[in-house]
Amino acid sequence: MTTPPDWSKEEKAVQAVQMAFDLSNDIQRAFRVSAALQDMSTSDMVRKVLQLPYQKNRARPRLTITLKDEDFELLAEKYGLDPLDRATIRHRVSEDLRAFAGNYLTES
């Protein structure tokens, strides 16, 4: 007989409550900038300010964007690619993001 998988982490995640706060753009910007300067997520910065446990280093530092089919069509046109070639589009977008960030980074 096999033992059931350990779902304790998933159960805790289901019990967690996400809270949203309507704060001014200046306050939100202060948290985003402060978090970025400390290589933290914005939510971890909030947790730090509230003296709650938080991750010191991001587990998977990444940027996210939601793209619709129309976005892939526009990007494919920009790069001269097939809109269905999403892997190559993703690669080209990654190159553009690196190039943009290169204007702001002092070391690579």
C-alpha positions as a printed Julia matrix, in Angstrom:
108×3 Matrix{Float64}:
  0.0    0.0     0.0
  1.39   3.41   -0.96
  1.3    6.34    1.38
 -0.65   9.4     0.23
  1.38  12.43   -0.85
  2.17  15.07    1.76
 -0.32  17.9     1.16
  0.49  19.85    4.34
  2.08  22.79    2.46
 -0.83  22.98    0.04
 -3.3   22.88    2.91
 -1.5   25.78    4.59
 -1.52  27.75    1.33
 -5.27  27.26    1.0
 -5.7   28.6     4.54
 -3.63  31.73    3.82
 -5.48  35.0     3.28
 -4.33  37.47    0.65
 -4.87  41.09    1.65
 -4.83  44.12   -0.65
 -4.37  47.7     0.5
 -5.42  50.8    -1.38
 -2.44  53.08   -0.89
 -1.24  56.09   -2.84
  1.02  55.66   -5.84
  3.85  57.27   -3.88
  3.56  54.75   -1.05
  3.4   51.83   -3.48
  6.4   53.18   -5.4
  8.36  53.51   -2.14
  7.76  49.84   -1.37
  8.61  48.69   -4.92
 11.81  50.75   -5.07
 12.92  49.76   -1.58
 12.23  46.1    -2.36
 14.12  46.28   -5.64
 17.13  47.93   -4.0
 17.22  45.1    -1.46
 16.62  42.35   -4.07
 13.32  41.46   -2.45
  9.8   40.99   -3.69
  7.37  43.77   -2.83
  5.34  41.42   -0.64
  8.48  40.4     1.27
  9.27  44.1     1.77
  5.81  44.59    3.28
  6.38  41.57    5.52
  9.77  43.0     6.59
  8.21  46.37    7.5
  5.51  44.56    9.49
  8.24  42.51   11.23
  6.84  39.25    9.88
  9.01  36.38    8.62
 10.08  36.81    4.98
 12.46  35.29    2.48
 15.84  37.0     2.52
 16.58  36.05   -1.09
 14.1   35.5    -3.86
 13.73  31.83   -4.67
 13.13  32.5    -8.38
 13.81  36.09   -9.37
 11.81  36.67  -12.53
  9.7   39.17  -14.37
  6.24  38.13  -15.45
  3.89  39.4   -18.11
  0.61  38.04  -19.39
  0.46  37.9   -23.16
 -2.68  37.43  -25.22
 -2.75  35.9   -28.69
 -2.84  39.44  -30.12
  0.35  40.28  -28.22
  2.11  37.29  -29.76
  0.94  38.46  -33.18
  2.36  41.94  -32.56
  5.64  40.57  -31.24
  5.91  38.11  -34.12
  5.45  40.99  -36.57
  8.06  43.05  -34.72
 10.61  40.23  -34.85
  9.62  38.86  -38.26
  8.58  35.51  -36.78
  5.64  33.12  -36.94
  3.15  33.98  -34.14
  3.06  30.27  -33.23
  6.84  30.19  -32.64
  6.39  31.24  -29.05
  9.72  29.84  -27.85
 11.66  32.06  -30.26
  9.41  35.03  -29.45
 10.09  34.45  -25.75
 13.84  34.34  -26.46
 13.72  37.6   -28.43
 11.65  39.31  -25.72
 14.21  38.15  -23.15
 16.98  39.73  -25.25
 15.05  43.02  -25.45
 14.52  43.03  -21.67
 18.22  42.38  -21.05
 19.16  45.19  -23.45
 16.79  47.58  -21.67
 18.18  46.64  -18.25
 21.73  46.99  -19.58
 21.17  50.73  -19.76
 20.69  50.81  -15.98
 23.07  48.15  -14.69
 26.62  49.02  -13.76
 27.8   45.42  -13.83
 26.52  42.49  -15.87
